[in-house]
Tab-separated table of N, CA and C in Angstrom:
chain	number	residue	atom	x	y	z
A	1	UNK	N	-157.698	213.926	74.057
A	1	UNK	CA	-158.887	213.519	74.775
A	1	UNK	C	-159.998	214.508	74.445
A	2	UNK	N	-161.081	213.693	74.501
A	2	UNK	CA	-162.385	215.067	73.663
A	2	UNK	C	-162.846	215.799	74.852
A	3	UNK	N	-163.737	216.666	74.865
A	3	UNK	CA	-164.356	217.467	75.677
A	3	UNK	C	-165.125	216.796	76.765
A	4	UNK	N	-165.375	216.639	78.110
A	4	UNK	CA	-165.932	215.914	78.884
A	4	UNK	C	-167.175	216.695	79.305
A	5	UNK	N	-168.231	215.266	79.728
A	5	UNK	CA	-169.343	216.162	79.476
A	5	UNK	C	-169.708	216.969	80.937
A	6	UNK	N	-170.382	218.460	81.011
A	6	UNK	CA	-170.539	218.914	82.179
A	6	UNK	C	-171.518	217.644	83.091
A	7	UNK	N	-171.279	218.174	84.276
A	7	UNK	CA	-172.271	217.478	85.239
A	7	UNK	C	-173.309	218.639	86.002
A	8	UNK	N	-174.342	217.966	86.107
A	8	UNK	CA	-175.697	218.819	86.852
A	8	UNK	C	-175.425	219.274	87.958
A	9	UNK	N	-174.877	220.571	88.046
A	9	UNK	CA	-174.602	221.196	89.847
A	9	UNK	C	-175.553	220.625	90.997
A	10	UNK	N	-177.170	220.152	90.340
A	10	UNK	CA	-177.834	220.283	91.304
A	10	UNK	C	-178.007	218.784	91.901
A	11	UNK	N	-177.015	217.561	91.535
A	11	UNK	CA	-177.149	216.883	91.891
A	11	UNK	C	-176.143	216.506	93.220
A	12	UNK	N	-176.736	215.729	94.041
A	12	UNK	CA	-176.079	215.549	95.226
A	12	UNK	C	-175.347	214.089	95.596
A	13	UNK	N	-175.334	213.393	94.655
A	13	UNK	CA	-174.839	211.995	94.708
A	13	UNK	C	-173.563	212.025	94.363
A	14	UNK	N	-172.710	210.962	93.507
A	14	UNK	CA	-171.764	210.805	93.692
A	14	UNK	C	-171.218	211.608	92.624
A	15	UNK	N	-170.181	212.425	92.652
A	15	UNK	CA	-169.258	213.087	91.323
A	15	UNK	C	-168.711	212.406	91.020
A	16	UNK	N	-168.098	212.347	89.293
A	16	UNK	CA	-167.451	212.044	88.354
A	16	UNK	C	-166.123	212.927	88.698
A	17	UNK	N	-165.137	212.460	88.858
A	17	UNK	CA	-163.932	213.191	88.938
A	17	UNK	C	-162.804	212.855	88.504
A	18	UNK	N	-161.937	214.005	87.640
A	18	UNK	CA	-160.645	213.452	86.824
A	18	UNK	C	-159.516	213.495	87.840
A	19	UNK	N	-158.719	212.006	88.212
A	19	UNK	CA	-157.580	211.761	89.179
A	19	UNK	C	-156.227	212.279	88.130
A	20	UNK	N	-155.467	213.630	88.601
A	20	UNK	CA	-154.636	213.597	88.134
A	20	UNK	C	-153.313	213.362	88.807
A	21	UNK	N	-151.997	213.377	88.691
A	21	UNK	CA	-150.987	213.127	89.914
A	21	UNK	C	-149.900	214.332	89.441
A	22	UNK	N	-149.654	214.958	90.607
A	22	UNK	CA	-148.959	216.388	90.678
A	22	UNK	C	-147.622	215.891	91.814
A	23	UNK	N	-146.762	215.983	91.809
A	23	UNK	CA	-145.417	216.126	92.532
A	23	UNK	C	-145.666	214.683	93.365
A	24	UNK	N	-146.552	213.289	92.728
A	24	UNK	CA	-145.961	212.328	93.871
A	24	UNK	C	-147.427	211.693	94.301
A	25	UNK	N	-148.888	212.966	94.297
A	25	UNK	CA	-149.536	213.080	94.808
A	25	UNK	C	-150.707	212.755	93.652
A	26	UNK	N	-151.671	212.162	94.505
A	26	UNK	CA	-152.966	211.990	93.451
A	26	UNK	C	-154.163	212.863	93.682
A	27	UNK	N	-154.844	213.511	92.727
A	27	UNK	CA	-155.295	215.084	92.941
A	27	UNK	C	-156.627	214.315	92.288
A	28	UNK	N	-157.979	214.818	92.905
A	28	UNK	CA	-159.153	214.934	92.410
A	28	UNK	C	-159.637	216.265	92.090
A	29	UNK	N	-160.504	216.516	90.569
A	29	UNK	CA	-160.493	217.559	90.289
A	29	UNK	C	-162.036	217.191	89.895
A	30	UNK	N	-162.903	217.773	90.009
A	30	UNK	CA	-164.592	217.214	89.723
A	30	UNK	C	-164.786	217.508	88.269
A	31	UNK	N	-165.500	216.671	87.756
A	31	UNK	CA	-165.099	216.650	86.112
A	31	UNK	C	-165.977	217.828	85.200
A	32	UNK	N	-166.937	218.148	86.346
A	32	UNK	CA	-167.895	219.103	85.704
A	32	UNK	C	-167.102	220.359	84.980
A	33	UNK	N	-165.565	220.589	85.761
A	33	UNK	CA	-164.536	221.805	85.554
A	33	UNK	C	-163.718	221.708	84.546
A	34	UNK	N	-164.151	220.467	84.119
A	34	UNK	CA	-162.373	219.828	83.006
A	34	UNK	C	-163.507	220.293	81.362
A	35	UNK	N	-162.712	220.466	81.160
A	35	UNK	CA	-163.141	220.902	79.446
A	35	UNK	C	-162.600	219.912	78.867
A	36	UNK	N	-161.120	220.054	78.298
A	36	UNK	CA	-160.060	219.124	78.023
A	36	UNK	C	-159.037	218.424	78.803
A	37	UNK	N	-158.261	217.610	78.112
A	37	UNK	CA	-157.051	217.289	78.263
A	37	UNK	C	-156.023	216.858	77.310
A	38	UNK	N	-154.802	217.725	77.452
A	38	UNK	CA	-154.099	217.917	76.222
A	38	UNK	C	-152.818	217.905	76.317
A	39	UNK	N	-152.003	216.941	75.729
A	39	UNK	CA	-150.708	216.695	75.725
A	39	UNK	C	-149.589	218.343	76.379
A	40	UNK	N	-148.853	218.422	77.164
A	40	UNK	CA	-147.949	219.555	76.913
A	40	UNK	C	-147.573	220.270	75.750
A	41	UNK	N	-147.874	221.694	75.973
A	41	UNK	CA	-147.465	222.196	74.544
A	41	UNK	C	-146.586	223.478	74.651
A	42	UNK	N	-146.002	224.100	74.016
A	42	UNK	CA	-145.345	225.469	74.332
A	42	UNK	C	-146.212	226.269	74.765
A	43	UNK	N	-145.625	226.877	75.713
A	43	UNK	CA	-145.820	227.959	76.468
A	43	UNK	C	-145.087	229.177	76.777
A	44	UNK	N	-145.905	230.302	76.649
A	44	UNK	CA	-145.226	231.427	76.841
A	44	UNK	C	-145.230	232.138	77.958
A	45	UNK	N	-144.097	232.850	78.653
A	45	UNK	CA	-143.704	233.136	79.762
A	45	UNK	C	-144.131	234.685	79.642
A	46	UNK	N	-145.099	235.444	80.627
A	46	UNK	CA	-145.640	236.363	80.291
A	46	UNK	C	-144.942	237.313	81.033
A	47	UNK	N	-144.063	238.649	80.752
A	47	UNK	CA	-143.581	239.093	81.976
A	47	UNK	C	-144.595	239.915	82.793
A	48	UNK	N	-144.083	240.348	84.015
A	48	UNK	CA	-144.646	241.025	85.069
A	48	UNK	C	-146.064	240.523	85.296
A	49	UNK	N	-146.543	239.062	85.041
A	49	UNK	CA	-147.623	238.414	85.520
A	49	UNK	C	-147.427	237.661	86.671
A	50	UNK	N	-149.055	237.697	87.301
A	50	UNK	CA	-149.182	236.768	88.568
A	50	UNK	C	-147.998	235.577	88.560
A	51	UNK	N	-147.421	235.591	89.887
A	51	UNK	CA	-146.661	234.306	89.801
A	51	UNK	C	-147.252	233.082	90.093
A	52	UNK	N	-148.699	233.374	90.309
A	52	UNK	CA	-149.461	231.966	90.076
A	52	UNK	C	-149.823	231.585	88.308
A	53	UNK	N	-149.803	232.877	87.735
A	53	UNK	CA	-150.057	232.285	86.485
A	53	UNK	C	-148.910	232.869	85.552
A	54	UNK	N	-148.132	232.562	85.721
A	54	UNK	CA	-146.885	233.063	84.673
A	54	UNK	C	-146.818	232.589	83.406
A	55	UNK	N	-147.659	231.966	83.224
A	55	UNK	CA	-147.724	231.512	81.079
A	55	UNK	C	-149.136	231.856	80.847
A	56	UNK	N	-148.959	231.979	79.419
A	56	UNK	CA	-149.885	232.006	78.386
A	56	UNK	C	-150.148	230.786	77.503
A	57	UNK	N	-150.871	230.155	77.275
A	57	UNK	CA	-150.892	229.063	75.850
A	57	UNK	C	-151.955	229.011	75.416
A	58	UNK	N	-151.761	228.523	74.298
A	58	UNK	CA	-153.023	228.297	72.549
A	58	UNK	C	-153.386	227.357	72.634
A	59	UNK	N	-154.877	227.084	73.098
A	59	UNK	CA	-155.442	226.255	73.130
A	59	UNK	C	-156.428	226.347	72.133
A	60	UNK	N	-156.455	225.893	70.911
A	60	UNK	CA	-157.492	225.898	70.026
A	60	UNK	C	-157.680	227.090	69.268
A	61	UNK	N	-156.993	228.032	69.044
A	61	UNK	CA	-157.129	229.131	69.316
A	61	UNK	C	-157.539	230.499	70.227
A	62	UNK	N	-157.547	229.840	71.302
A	62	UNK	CA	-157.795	230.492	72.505
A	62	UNK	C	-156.495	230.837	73.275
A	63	UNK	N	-156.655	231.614	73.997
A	63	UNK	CA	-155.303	232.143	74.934
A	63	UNK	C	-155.420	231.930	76.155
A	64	UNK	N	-155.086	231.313	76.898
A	64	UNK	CA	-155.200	230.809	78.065
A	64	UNK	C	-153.950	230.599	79.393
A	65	UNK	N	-154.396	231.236	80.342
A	65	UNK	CA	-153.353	231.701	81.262
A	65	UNK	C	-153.352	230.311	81.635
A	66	UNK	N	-151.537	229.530	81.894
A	66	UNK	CA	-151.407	228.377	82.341
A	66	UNK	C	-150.809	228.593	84.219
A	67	UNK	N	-151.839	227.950	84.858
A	67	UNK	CA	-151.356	228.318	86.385
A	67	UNK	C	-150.628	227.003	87.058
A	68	UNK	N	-149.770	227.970	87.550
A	68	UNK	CA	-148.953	227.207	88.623
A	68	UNK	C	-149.337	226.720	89.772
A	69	UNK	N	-150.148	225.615	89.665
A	69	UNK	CA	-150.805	225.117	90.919
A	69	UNK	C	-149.591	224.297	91.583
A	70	UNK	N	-148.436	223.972	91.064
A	70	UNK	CA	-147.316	223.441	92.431
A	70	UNK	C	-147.155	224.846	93.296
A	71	UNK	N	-147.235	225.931	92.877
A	71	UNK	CA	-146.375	227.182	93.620
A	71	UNK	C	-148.042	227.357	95.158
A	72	UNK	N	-149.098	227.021	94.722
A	72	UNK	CA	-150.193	227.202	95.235
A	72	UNK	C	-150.010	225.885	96.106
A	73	UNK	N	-150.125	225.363	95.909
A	73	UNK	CA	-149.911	224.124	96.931
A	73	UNK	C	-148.859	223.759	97.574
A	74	UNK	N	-148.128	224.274	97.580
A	74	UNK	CA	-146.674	224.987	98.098
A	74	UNK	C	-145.731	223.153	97.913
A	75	UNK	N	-146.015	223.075	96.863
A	75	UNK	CA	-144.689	221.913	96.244
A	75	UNK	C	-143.839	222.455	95.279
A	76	UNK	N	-142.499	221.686	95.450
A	76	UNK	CA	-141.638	222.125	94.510
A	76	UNK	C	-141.532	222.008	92.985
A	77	UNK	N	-140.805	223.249	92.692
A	77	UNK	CA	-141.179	223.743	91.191
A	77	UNK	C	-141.247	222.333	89.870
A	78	UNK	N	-141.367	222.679	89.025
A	78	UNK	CA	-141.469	222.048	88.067
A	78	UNK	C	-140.294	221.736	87.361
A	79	UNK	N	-139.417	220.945	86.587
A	79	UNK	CA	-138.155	221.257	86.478
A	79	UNK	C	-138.226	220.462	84.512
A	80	UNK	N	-139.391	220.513	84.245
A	80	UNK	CA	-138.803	219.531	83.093
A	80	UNK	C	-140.822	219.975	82.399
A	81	UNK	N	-140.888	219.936	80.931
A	81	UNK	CA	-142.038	220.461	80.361
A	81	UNK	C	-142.972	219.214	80.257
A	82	UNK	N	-143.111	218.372	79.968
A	82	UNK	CA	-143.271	217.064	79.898
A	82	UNK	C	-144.875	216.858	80.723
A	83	UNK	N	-146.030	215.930	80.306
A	83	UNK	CA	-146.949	216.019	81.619
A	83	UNK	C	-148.199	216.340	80.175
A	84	UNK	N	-149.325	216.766	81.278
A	84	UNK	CA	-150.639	216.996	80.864
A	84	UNK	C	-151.269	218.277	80.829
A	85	UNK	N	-151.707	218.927	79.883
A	85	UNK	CA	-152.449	220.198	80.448
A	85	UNK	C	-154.002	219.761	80.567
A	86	UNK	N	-154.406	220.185	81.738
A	86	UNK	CA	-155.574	220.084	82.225
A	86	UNK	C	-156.399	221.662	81.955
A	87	UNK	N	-157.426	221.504	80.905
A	87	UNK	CA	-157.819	222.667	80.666
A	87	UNK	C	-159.523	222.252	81.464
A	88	UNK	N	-159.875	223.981	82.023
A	88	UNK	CA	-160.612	224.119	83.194
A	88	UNK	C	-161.697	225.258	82.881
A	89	UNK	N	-162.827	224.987	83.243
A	89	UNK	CA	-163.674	226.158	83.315
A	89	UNK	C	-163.924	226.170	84.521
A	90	UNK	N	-163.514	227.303	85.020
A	90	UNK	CA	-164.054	227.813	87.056
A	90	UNK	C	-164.879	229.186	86.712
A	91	UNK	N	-166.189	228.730	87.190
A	91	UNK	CA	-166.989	229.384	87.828
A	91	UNK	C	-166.685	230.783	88.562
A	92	UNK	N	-167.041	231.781	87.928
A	92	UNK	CA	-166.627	232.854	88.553
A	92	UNK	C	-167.926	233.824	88.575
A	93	UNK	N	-168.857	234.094	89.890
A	93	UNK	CA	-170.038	234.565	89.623
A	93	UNK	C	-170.822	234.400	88.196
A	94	UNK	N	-171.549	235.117	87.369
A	94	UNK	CA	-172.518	234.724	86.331
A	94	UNK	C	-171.370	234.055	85.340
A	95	UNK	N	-169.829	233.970	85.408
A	95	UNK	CA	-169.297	233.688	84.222
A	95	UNK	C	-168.500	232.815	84.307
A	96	UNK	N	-167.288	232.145	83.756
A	96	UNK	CA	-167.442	230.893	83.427
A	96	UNK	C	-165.759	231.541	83.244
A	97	UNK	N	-164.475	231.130	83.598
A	97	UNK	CA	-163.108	231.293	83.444
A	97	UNK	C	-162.331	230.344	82.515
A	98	UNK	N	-161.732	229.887	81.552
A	98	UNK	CA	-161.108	229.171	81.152
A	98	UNK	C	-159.540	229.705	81.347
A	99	UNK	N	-159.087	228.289	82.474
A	99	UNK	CA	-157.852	228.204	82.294
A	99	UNK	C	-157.033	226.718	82.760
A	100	UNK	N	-155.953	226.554	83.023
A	100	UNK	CA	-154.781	225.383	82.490
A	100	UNK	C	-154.442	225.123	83.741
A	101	UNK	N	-153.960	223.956	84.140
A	101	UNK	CA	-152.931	223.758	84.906
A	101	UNK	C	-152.259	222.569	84.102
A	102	UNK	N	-150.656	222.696	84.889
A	102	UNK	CA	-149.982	221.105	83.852
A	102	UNK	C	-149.800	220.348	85.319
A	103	UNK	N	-150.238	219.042	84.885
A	103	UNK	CA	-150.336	217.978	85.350
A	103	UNK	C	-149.347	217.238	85.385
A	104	UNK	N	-148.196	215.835	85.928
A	104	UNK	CA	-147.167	214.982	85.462
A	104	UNK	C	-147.732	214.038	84.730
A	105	UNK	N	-149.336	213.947	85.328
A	105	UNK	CA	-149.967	212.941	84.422
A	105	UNK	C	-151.288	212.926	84.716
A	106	UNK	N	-152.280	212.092	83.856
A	106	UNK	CA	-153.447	211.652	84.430
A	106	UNK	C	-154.058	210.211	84.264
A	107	UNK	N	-154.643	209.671	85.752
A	107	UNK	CA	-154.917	208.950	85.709
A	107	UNK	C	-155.985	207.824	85.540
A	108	UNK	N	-156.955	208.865	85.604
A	108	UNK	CA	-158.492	208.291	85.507
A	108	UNK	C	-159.825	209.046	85.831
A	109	UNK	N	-160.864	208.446	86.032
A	109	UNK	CA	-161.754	209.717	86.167
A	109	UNK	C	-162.594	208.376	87.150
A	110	UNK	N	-162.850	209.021	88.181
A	110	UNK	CA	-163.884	207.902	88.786
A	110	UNK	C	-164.820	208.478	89.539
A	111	UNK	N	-165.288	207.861	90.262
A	111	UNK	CA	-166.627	208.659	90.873
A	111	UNK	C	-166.669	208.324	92.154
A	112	UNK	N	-166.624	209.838	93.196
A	112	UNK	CA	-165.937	209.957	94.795
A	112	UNK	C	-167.996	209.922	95.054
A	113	UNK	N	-167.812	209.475	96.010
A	113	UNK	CA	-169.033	209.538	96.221
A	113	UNK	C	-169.210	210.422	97.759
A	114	UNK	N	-170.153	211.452	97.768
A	114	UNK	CA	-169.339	212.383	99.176
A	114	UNK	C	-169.426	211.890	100.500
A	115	UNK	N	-169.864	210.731	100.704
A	115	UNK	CA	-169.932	209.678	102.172
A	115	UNK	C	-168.824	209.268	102.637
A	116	UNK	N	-167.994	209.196	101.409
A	116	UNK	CA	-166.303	208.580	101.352
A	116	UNK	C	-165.143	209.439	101.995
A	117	UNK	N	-165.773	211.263	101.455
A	117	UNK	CA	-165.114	212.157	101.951
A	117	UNK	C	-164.246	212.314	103.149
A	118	UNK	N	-163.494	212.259	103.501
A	118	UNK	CA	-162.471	212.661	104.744
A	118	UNK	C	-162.381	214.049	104.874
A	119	UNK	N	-162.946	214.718	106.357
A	119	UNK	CA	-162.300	216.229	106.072
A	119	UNK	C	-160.320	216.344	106.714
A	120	UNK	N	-159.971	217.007	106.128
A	120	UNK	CA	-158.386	216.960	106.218
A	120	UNK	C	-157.825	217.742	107.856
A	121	UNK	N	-156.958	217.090	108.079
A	121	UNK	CA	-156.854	217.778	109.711
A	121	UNK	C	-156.459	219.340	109.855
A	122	UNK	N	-157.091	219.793	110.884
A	122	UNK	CA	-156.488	221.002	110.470
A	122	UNK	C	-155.013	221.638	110.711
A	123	UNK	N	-154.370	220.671	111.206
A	123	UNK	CA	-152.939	221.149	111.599
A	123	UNK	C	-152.081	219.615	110.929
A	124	UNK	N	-150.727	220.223	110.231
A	124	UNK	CA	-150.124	218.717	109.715
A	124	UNK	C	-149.727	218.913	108.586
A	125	UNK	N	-150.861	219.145	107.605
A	125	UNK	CA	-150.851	218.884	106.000
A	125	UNK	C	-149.729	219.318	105.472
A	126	UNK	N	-148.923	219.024	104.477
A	126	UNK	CA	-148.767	219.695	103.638
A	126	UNK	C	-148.504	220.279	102.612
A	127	UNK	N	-150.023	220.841	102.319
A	127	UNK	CA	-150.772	221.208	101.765
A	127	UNK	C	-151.573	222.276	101.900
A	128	UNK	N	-151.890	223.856	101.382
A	128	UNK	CA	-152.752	224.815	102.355
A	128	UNK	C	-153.953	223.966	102.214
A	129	UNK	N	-154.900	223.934	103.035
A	129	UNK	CA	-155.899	222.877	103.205
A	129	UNK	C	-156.955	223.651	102.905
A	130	UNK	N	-157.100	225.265	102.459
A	130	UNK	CA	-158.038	225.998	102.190
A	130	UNK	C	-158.885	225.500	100.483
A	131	UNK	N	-157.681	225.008	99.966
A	131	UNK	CA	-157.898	224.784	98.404
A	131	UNK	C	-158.194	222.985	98.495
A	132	UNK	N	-158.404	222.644	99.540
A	132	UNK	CA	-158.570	220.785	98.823
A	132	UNK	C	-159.865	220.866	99.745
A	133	UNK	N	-160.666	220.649	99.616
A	133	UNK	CA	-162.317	219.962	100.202
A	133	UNK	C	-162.516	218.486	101.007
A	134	UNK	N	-161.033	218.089	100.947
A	134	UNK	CA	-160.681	216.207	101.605
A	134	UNK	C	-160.574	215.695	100.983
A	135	UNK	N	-160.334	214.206	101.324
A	135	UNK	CA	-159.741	213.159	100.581
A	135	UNK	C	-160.372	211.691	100.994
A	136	UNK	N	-159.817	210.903	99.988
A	136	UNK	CA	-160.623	209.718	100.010
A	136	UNK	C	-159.522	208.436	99.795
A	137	UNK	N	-159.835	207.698	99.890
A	137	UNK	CA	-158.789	206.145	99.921
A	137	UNK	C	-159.118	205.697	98.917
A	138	UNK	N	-157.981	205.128	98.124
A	138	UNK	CA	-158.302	204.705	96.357
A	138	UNK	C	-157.073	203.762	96.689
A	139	UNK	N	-157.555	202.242	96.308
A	139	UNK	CA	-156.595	201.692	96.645
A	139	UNK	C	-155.405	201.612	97.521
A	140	UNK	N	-155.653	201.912	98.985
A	140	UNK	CA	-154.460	202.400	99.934
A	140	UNK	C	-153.799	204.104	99.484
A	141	UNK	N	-154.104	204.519	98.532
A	141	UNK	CA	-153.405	205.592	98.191
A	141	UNK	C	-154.563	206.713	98.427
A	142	UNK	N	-154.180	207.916	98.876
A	142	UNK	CA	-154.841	209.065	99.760
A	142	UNK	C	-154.978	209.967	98.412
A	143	UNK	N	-156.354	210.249	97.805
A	143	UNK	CA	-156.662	210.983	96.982
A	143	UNK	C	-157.272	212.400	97.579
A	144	UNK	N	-156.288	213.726	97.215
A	144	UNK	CA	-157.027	214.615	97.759
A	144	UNK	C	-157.900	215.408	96.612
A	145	UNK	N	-158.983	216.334	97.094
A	145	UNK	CA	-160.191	216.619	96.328
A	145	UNK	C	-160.103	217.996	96.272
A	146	UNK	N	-159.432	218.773	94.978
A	146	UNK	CA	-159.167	220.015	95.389
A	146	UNK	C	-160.617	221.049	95.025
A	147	UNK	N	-160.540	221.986	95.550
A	147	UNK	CA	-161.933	222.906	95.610
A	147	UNK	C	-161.425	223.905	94.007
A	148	UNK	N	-161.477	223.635	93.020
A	148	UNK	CA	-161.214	224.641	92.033
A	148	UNK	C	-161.510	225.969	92.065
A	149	UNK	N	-162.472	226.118	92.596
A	149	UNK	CA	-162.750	228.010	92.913
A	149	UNK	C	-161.749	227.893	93.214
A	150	UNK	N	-161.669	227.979	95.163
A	150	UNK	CA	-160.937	228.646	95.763
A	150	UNK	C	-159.026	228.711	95.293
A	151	UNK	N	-158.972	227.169	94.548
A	151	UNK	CA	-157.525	227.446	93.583
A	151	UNK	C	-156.957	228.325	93.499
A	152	UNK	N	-157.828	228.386	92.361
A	152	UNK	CA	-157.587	229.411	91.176
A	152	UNK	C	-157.939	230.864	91.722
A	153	UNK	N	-158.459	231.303	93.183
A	153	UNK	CA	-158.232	232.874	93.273
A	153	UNK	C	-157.034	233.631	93.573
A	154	UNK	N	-156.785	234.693	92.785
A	154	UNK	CA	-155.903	235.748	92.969
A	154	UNK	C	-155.225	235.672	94.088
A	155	UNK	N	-153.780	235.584	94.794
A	155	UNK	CA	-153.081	235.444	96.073
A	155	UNK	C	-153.398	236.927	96.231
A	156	UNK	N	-153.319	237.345	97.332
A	156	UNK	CA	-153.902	238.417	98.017
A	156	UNK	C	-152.853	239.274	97.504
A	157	UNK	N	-153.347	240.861	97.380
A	157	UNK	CA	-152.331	241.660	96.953
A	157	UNK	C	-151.304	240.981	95.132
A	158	UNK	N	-152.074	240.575	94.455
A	158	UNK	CA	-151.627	239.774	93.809
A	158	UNK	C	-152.411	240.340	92.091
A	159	UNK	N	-151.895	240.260	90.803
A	159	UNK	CA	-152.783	240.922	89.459
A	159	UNK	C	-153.887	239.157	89.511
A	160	UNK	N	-155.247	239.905	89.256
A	160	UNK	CA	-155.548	238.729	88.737
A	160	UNK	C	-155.359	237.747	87.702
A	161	UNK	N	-155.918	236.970	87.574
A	161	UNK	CA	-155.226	235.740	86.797
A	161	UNK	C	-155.694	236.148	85.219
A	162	UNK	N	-156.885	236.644	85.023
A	162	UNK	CA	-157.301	237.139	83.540
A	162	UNK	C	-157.874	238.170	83.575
């Protein structure tokens, strides 16, 4: 899949967002963050790294920490290589982060419009509800809208991710 194009921060209407599905679940990710998307590929197991980001992979020639967003969203592990890598640029003050998560799949890219938004309850989920921004109804099925900053930060007491 080719490079997707950024979107204008300063607009306030509806986002473009890539639906991917993680452990069961259908995940909105705002498309302005997605760079690529790229078949599973080898990965290397880095020792004594974050256990949110325990691989490394070559993306283009780039090196790129692959994160464990099931261990962050507190679903169970991964058991088989298979799936999507979702490559990401997050915003990190003046600079710009490139990194991975693997996906089971992806499904589309559509456009949440923020009127649609649901905020998520605060007791129930689960899900830590700090990292998803709400969710929306897509065909009877409950799409949640994860906040990519807050993701992807360092677990407290934790090496950062790059």
């Amino acid at each position: 899949m080719e490079a997707l194009p950024p979107m204008d921060e300063t607009e306030t209407g509806p986002e473009m967002s890539l639906i991917l599905r993680l452990n069961g679940e259908s995940l909105a990710i705002p498309v302005r963050h997605v760079h690529e998307v790229i078949n599973a590929i080898p990965r290397t197991r880095v020792p004594n790294a974050s256990a949110m980001a325990p691989w490394l992979i070559n993306v283009r020639g780039a090196v790129v920490p692959l994160v464990d967003v099931r261990r962050r969203l507190k679903m169970p592990p991964r058991d088989h290589d298979d799936g999507r890598i979702v490559v990401l640029d997050i915003p990190r003050g003046a600079e710009s982060h490139r990194l991975a998560l693997l996906a089971d799949g992806v499904e589309e890219v559509m456009e949440i419009d923020p009127l649609r938004i649901e905020p998520l309850p605060p007791r129930g989920a689960p899900w830590p509800i700090e990292f998803v921004r709400g969710s929306i109804r897509r065909d009877g099925d409950l799409v949640l809208i994860l906040e990519p900053e807050s993701l992807f930060e360092p677990e407290t007491g934790s090496r950062p991710l790059h």
